[in-house]
XYZ file of C-alpha atoms in Angstrom:
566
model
C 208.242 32.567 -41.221
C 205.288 35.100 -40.650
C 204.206 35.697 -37.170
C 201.243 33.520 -37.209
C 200.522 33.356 -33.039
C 199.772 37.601 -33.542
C 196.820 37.140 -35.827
C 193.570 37.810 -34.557
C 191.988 34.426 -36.375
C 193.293 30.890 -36.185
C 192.655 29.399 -39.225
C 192.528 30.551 -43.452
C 190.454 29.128 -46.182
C 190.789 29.084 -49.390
C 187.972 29.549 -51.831
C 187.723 30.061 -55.757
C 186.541 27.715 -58.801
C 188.360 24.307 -59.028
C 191.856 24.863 -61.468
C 192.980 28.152 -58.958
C 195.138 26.170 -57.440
C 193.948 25.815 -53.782
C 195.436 22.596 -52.335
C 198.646 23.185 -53.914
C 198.888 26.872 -52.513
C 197.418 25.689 -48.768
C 200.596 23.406 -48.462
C 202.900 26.734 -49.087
C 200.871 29.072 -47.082
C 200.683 26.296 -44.047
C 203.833 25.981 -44.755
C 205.200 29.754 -44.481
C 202.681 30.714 -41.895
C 203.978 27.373 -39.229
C 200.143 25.940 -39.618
C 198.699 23.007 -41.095
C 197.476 22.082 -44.285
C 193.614 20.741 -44.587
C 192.311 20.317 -47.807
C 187.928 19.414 -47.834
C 187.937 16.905 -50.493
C 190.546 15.036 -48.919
C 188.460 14.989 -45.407
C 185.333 13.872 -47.488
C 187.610 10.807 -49.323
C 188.643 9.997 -46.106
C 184.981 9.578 -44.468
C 183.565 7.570 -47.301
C 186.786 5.467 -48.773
C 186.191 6.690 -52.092
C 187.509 9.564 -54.455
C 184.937 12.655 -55.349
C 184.597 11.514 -58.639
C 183.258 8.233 -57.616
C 181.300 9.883 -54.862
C 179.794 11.905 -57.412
C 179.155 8.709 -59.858
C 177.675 6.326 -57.280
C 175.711 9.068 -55.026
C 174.960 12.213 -56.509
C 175.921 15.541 -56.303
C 173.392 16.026 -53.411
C 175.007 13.635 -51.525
C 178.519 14.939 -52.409
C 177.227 18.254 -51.065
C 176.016 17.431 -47.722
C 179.233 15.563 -46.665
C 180.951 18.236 -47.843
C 178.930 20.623 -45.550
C 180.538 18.096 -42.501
C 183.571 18.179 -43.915
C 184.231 22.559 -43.659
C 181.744 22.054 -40.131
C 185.204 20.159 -38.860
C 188.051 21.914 -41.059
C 186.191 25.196 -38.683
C 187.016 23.715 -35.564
C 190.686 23.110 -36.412
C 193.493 25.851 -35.110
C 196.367 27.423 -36.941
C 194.912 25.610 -40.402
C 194.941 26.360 -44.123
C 191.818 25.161 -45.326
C 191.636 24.353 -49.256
C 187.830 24.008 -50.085
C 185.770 22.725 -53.201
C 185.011 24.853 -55.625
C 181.368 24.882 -54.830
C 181.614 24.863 -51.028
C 180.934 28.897 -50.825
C 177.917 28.393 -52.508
C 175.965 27.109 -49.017
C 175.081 29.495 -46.592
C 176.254 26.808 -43.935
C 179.515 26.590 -45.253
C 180.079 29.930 -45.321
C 178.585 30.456 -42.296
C 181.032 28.182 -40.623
C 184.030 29.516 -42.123
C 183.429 33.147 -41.341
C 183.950 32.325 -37.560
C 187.900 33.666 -36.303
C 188.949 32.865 -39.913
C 190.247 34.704 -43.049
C 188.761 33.715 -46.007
C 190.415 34.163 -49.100
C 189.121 33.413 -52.963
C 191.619 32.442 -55.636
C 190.519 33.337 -59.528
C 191.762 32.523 -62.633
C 190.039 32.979 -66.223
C 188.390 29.907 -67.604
C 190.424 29.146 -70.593
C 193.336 29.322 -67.982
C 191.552 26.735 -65.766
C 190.326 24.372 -68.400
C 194.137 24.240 -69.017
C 195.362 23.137 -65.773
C 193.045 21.157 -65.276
C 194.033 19.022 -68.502
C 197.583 19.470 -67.817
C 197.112 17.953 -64.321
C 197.014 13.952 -64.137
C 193.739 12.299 -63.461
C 191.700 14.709 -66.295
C 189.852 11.569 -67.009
C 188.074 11.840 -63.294
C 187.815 15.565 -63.517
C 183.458 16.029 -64.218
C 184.512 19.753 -65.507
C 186.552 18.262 -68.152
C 183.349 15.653 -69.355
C 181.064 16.513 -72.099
C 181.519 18.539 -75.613
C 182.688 21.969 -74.616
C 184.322 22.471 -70.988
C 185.524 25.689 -71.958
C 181.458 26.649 -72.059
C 180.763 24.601 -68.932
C 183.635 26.340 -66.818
C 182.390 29.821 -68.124
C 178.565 29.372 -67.189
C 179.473 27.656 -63.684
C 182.135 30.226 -62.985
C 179.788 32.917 -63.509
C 176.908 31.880 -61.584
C 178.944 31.570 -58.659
C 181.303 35.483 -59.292
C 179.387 36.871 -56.455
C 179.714 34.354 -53.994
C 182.958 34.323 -54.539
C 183.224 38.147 -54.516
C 182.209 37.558 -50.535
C 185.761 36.750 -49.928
C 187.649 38.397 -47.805
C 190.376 38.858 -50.094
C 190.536 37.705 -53.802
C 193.762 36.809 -54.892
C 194.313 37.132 -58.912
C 196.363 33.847 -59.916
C 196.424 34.588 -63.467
C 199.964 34.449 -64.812
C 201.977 34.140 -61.433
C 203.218 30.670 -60.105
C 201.959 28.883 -57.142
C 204.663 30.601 -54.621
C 203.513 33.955 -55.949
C 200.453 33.277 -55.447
C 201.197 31.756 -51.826
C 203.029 34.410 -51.228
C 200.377 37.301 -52.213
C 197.740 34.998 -49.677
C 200.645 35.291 -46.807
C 200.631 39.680 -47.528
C 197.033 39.647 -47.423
C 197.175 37.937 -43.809
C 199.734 39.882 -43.138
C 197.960 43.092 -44.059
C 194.099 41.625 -43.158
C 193.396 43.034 -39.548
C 191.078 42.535 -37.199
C 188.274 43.733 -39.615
C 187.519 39.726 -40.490
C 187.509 38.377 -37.069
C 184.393 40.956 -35.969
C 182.141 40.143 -39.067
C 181.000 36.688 -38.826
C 178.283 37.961 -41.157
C 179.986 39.189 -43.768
C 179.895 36.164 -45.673
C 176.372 36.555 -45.876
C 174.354 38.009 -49.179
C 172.592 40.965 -48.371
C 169.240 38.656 -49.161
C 170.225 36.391 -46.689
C 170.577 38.653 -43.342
C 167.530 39.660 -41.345
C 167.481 42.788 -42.207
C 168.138 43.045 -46.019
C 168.957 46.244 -47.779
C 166.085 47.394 -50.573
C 166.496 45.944 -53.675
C 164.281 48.448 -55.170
C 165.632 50.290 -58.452
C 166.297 54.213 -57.828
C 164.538 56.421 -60.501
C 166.007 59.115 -62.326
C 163.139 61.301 -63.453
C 165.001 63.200 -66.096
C 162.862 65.388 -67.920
C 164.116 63.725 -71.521
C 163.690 60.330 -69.906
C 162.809 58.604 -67.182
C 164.922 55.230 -65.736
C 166.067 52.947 -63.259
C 169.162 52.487 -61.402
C 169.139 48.808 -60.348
C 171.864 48.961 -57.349
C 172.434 45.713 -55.668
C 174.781 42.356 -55.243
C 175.360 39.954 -57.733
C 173.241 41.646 -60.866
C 175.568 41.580 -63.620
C 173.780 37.792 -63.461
C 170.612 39.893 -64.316
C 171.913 41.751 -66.913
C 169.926 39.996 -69.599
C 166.905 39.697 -67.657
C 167.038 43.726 -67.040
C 167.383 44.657 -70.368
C 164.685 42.379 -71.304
C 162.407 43.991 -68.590
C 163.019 47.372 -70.594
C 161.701 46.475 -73.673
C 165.076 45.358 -75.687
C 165.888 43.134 -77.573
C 167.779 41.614 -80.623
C 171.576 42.395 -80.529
C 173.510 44.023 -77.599
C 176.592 45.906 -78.427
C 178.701 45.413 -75.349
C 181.910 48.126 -75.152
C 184.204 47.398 -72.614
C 187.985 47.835 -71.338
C 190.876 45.093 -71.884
C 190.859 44.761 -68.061
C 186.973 44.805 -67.376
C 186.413 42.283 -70.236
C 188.784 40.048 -68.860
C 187.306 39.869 -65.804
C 183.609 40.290 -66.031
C 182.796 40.021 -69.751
C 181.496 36.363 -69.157
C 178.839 36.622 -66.659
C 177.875 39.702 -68.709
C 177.629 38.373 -72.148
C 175.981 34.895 -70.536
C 173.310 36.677 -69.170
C 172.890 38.289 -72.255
C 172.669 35.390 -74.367
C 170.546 33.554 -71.711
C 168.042 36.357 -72.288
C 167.694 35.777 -75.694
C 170.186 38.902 -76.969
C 172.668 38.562 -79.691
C 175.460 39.613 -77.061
C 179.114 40.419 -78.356
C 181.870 42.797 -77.106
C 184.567 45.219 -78.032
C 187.495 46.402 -75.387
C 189.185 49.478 -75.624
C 192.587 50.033 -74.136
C 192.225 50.793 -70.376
C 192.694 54.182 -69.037
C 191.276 58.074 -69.574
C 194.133 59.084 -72.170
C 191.756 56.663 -74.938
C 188.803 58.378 -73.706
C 189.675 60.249 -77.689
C 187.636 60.579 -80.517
C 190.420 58.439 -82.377
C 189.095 55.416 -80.249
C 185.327 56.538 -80.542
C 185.837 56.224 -84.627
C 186.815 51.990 -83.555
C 183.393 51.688 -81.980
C 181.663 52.749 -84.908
C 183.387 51.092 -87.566
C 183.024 47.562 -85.033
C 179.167 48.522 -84.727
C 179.471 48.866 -88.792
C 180.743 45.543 -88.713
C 177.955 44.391 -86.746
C 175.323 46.466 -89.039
C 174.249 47.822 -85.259
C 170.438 48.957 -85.739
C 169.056 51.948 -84.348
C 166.890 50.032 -81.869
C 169.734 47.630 -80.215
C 171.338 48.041 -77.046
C 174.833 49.644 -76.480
C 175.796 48.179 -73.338
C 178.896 49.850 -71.202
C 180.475 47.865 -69.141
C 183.615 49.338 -67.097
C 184.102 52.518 -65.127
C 183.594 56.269 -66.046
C 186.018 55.818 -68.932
C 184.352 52.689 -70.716
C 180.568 54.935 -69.671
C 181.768 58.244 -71.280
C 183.164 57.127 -74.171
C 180.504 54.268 -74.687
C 178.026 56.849 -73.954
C 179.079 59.356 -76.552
C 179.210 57.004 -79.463
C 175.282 56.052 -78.399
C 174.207 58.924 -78.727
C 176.015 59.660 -81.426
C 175.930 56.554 -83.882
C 172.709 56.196 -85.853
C 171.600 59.667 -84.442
C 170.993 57.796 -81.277
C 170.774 53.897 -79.704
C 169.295 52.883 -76.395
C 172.523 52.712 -73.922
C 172.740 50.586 -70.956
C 175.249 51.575 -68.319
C 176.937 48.619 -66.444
C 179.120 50.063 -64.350
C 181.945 47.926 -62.456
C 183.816 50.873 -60.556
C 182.577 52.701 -57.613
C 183.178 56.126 -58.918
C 181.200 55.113 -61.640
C 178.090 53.637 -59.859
C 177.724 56.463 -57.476
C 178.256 59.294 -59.953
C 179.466 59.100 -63.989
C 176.874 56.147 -65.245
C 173.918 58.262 -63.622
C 172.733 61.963 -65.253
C 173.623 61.563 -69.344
C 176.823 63.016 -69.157
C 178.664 61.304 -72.170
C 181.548 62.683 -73.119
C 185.530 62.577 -74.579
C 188.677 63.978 -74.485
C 190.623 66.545 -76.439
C 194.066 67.330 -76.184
C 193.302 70.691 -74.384
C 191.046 69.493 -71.707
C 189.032 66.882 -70.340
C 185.141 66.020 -71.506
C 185.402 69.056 -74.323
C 183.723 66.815 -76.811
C 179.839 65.454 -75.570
C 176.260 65.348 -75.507
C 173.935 65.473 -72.563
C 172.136 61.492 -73.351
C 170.290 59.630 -70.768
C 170.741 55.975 -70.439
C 167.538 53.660 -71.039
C 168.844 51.382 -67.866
C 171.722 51.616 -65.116
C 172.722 48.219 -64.065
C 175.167 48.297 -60.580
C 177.005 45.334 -59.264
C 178.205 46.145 -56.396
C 180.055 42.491 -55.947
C 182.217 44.032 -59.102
C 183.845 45.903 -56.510
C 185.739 43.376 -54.941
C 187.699 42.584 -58.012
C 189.364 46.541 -57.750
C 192.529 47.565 -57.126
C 192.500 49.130 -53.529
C 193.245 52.487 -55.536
C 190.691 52.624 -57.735
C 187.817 51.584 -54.831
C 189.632 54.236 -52.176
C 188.992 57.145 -55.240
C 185.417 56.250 -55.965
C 184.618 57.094 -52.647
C 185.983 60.526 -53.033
C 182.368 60.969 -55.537
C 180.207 59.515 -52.607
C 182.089 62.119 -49.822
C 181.213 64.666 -52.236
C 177.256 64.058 -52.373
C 177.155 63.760 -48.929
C 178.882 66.913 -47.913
C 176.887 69.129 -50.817
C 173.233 67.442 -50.490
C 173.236 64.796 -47.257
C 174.553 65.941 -43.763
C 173.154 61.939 -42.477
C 175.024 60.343 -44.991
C 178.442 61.908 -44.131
C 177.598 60.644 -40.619
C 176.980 57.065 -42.190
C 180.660 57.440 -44.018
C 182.331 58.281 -40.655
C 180.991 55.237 -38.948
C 181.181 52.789 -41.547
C 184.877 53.736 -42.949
C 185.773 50.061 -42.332
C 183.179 47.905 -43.190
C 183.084 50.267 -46.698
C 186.616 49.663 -47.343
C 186.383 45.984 -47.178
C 183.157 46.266 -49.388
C 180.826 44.421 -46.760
C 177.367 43.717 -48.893
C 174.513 45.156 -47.096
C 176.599 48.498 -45.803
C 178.181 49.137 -49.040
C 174.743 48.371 -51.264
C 172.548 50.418 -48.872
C 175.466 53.554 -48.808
C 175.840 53.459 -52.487
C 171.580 52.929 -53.313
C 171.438 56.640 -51.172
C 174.541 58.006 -53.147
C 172.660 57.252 -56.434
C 169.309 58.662 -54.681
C 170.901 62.098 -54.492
C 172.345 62.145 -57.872
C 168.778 60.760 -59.296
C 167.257 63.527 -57.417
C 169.209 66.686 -58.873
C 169.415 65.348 -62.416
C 165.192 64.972 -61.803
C 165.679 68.976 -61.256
C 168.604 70.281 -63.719
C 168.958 67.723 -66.407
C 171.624 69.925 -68.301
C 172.808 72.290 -65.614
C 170.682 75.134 -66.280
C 169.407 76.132 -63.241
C 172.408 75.351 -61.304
C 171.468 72.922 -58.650
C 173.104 70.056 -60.892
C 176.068 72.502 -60.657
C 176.694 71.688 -57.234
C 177.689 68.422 -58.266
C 180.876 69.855 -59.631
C 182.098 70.401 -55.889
C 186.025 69.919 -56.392
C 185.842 69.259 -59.717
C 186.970 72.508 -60.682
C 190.494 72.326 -59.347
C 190.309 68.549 -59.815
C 189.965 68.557 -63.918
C 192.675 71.030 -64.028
C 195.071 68.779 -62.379
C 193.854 65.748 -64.055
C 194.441 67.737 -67.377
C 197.817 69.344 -66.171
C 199.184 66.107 -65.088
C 197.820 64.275 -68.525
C 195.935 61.777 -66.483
C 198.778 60.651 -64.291
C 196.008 61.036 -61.365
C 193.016 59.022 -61.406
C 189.832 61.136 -61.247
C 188.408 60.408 -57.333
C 191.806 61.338 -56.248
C 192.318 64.334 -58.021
C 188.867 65.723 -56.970
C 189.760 64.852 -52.994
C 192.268 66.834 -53.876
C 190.013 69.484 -55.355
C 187.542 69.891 -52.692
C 190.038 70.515 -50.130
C 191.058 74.014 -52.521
C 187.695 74.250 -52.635
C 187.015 74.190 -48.849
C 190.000 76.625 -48.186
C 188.275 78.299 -51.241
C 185.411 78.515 -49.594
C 187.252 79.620 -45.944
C 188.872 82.478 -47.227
C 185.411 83.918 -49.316
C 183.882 83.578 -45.749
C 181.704 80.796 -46.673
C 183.099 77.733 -45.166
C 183.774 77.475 -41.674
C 186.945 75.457 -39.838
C 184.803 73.150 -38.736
C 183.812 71.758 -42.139
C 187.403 72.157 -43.552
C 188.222 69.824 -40.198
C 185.303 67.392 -41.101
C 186.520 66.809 -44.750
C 189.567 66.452 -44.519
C 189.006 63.734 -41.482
C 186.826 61.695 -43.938
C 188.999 61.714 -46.748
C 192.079 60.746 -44.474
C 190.338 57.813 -43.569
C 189.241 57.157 -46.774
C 192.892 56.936 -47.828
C 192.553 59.921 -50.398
C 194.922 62.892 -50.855
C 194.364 65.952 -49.765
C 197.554 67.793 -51.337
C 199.147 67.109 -54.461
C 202.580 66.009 -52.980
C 199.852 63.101 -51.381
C 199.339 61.388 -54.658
C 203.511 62.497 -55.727
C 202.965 64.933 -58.053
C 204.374 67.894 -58.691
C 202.809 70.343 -60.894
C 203.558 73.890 -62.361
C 200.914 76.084 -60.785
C 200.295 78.055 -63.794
C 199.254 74.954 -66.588
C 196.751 74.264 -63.049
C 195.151 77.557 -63.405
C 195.554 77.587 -67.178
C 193.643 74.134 -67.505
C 190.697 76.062 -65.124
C 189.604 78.283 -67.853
C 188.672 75.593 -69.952
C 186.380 73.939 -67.424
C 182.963 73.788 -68.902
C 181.937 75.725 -65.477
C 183.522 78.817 -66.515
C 180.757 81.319 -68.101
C 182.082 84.925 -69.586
C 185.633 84.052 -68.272
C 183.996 83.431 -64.488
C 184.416 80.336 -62.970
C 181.155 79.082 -61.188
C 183.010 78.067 -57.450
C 180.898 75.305 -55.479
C 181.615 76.045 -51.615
C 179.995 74.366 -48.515
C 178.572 76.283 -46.274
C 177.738 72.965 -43.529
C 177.827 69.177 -44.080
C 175.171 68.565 -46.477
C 174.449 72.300 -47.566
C 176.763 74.004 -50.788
C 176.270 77.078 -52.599
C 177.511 78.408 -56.100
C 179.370 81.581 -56.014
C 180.600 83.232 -58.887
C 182.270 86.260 -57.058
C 185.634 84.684 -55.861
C 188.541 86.780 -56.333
C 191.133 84.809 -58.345
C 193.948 86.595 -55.660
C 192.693 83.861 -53.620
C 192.200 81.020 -55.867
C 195.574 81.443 -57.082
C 196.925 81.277 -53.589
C 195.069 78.193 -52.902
C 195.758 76.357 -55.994
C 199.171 76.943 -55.298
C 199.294 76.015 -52.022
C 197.823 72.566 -52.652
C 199.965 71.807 -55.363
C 203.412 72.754 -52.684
């Protein structure tokens, strides 16, 4: 049995769309934990004598609601309870309001087609109102999506896709295990940034590229606006959506709704997840599916995934029909704050990474940050690796921000994360603005880390992810920078602080690799950075101030290299 009397909140509930299997895992969590099981729609059958469906029947879903609201207003005033709530309870700010107080809230997902099974395997289908009309499958998927980013305010979301109910009980009792005290100080994280007093802008960030000018729409919940953006740009007509297997999966329904809703003939193709199909072999698919589609010059070619799914997506627009407008969705945080903004479109060859691209602007950037939640831990801990490395080349404040928000960031809390990221994509706006294609070499600076950080991407054939191998990268580059009297201690002590806390590596043995030194430093001379057989080295001189140097002796980069790679 799991220490229950040691956490620092008295009571769980469970969230996520009806079919997750709340109820059923609240009895084995209360059960594990020593605590009781509650379960809303129980307490709300009790009060009025009759089942929810006949609540629903005789009074109306209005009515439904508000002794629902009464219903989690008691559940929050219970002690050492598992709380299994209606699907729709998250939805009111009450609600959520109430369960936020000394309480761990934790949402349960499952696709729709896996839901609108259960729930017609389950007995009582006739009384189930998701299971009435012509097409529940289409009902489940539009109701599901409209509420994603409620849901997404979860504490922790649990996937139950594919595991049994004790799994999934027993992933909710290692989340409590593993939650904190981060929960039980935030009785406002619940909250959507638009509802606190004090809401983050929701103003788009414009990239004033000299071969075109756009908007970087950074907020919570907009993959619901997706349609409506596009729409605002002047598109219409078909929308080409390329995605990943995983990313489809996951948030290719509230995408291709809003799509639809807006009037676009939305489909989608997934490529197989991961860099090592960033190739031109996968590229040659998306055309021959946009042949399939007779794709037109004028429709949309929407990305939706992380800097894989924009690279590769991004390449074939600019590529197929001698050009199509490209949207950039992106659902990772590596992606947001850096790949899906500047034009950078790019793939893979055997040799080395990006070899094979085009410098092509998007028409629109589209950033939900509520995507976030849905991340593995890995994957969100390595996009902030691109975020450390705008604020230590370009914004001395913002590094401050990072070091006093490490927490709340990690646990993606709305109006922190949206207002961290909007200034991230502010500083990458502003330098594209000024060096579209690196030619003056302020966009250069960019590249802080990257250096070392492609090489051992490319030496380790993608083993690494990309955030952690450039964490990895700027801390050669900082000793780099030490040794060619640039950097000072102090900086070298900063960074690697902030990256600690950020959970990144700062040594290859950190990530457990182990790489030859020499395919490293072979990989380097690839690196679209070197010019004339020099490598362009991006150093820091203070937080928020970097130089390029091009006069670094390789005696010392070799040292380095290899000492980070020990």
């Amino acid at each position: 049995m799991c220490a229950a009397t040691s956490l620092p909140y008295r009571r769980i509930f469970l969230t996520g769309f009806s079919g997750t299997g709340k109820s059923t895992v609240a009895e084995l969590v209360a059960k594990e934990l020593g605590w009781r099981a509650l379960d809303t729609d129980t307490l709300i059958e009790e009060a009025a004598a009759l089942p929810v469906s006949e609540i629903f029947a005789e009074h109306g879903e209005e009515r439904f609601r508000e002794m629902e609201r009464h219903a989690v207003e008691r559940a929050a005033k219970e002690r050492d309870a598992v709380i299994a709530t209606g699907g729709g309870a998250i939805v009111a700010i009450e609600n959520r309001r109430a369960m936020a107080k000394d309480a761990l809230v934790v949402a349960l997902d499952a696709r729709p087609q896996t839901i609108v099974d259960r729930l017609r395997s389950n007995e009582g289908t006739s009384e189930r109102p998701l299971l009435q009309g012509p097409d529940p499958l289409a009902r489940i998927i539009e109701l599901k999506a409209a509420r994603e980013h409620v849901y997404a305010l979860a504490d922790t979301i649990v996937e139950t896709e594919g595991k049994t109910a004790r799994e999934v009980a027993q992933a909710v009792v290692e989340a409590v295990r593993g939650a904190g005290e981060w929960a039980s100080r935030h009785p406002e994280r619940l909250l959507l940034p638009s509802e606190r007093e004090a809401p983050p802008s929701t103003a788009p960030v414009r990239v004033d590229a000299p071969s075109r000018e756009y908007e970087v729409h950074a907020g919570w919940g907009l993959l619901d606006r997706l349609g409506e953006l596009l729409r605002d740009q002047g598109l219409s007509g078909a929308a080409h959506v390329v995605s990943d297997t995983n990313v489809l999966s996951r948030h290719g329904d509230r995408a291709l709704l809003s799509l639809r809703r807006a009037g676009f003939d939305a489909e989608a193709f997934a490529i197989e997840a991961g860099e090592e199909h960033k190739r031109l072999e996968t590229a040659a698919r998306v055309y021959d599916w946009l042949v399939s589609r007779r794709a037109e010059r004028g429709q949309a070619i929407v990305a939706l995934g992380g800097g894989v799914v924009g690279d590769l997506a991004g390449f074939v627009a600019a590529t197929y029909l001698r050009g199509m407008p490209l949207v950039q969705a992106p659902t990772t945080l590596l992606a947001m704050g850096d790949a899906a903004i500047g034009g950078k479109t790019a793939v893979d060859h055997r040799e080395g990474k990006n070899l094979i691209g085009a410098f092509y602007q998007p028409r629109l950037v589209v950033e939900d940050v509520s995507a976030l939640k849905t991340l593995p831990h890995r994957l969100l801990i390595e996009g902030f690796a691109e975020v450390i490395k705008h604020a230590l080349i370009l914004d001395a404040q913002l590094l401050d921000d990072l070091e006093s928000h490490v927490d709340d960031l990690l646990h993606i809390e709305p109006a922190t994360t949206v207002d961290v990221l909007r200034r991230s994509v502010a500083i990458k706006a502003s330098i594209v603005a000024q060096d579209e294609r690196e030619t003056t070499g302020l966009r250069a600076l960019l590249n802080y880390g990257h250096t070392t950080g492609h090489a051992i991407e490319a030496a380790a054939a993608y083993a690494i992810g990309h955030g952690a191998a450039d964490a990895i990268g700027m801390m050669a580059a900082a000793e780099i920078g030490r040794r060619a009297g640039v950097t000072t201690q102090h900086v070298i002590d900063r960074q690697r602080a902030v990256l600690e806390r950020f959970g990144l590596p700062l040594r290859a043995r950190d990530a457990g690799l182990s790489l030859d030194a020499d395919a490293v430093l072979d990989a380097m001379t690839l690196d679209k950075k070197v010019t004339d057989g020099t490598i362009r080295w991006v150093l820091v001189e203070d937080a928020g101030r970097a130089v390029l140097r091009s006069d670094v002796s390789m005696d010392i980069v070799r040292d380095v290299v290899r000492e980070v790679l020990a």
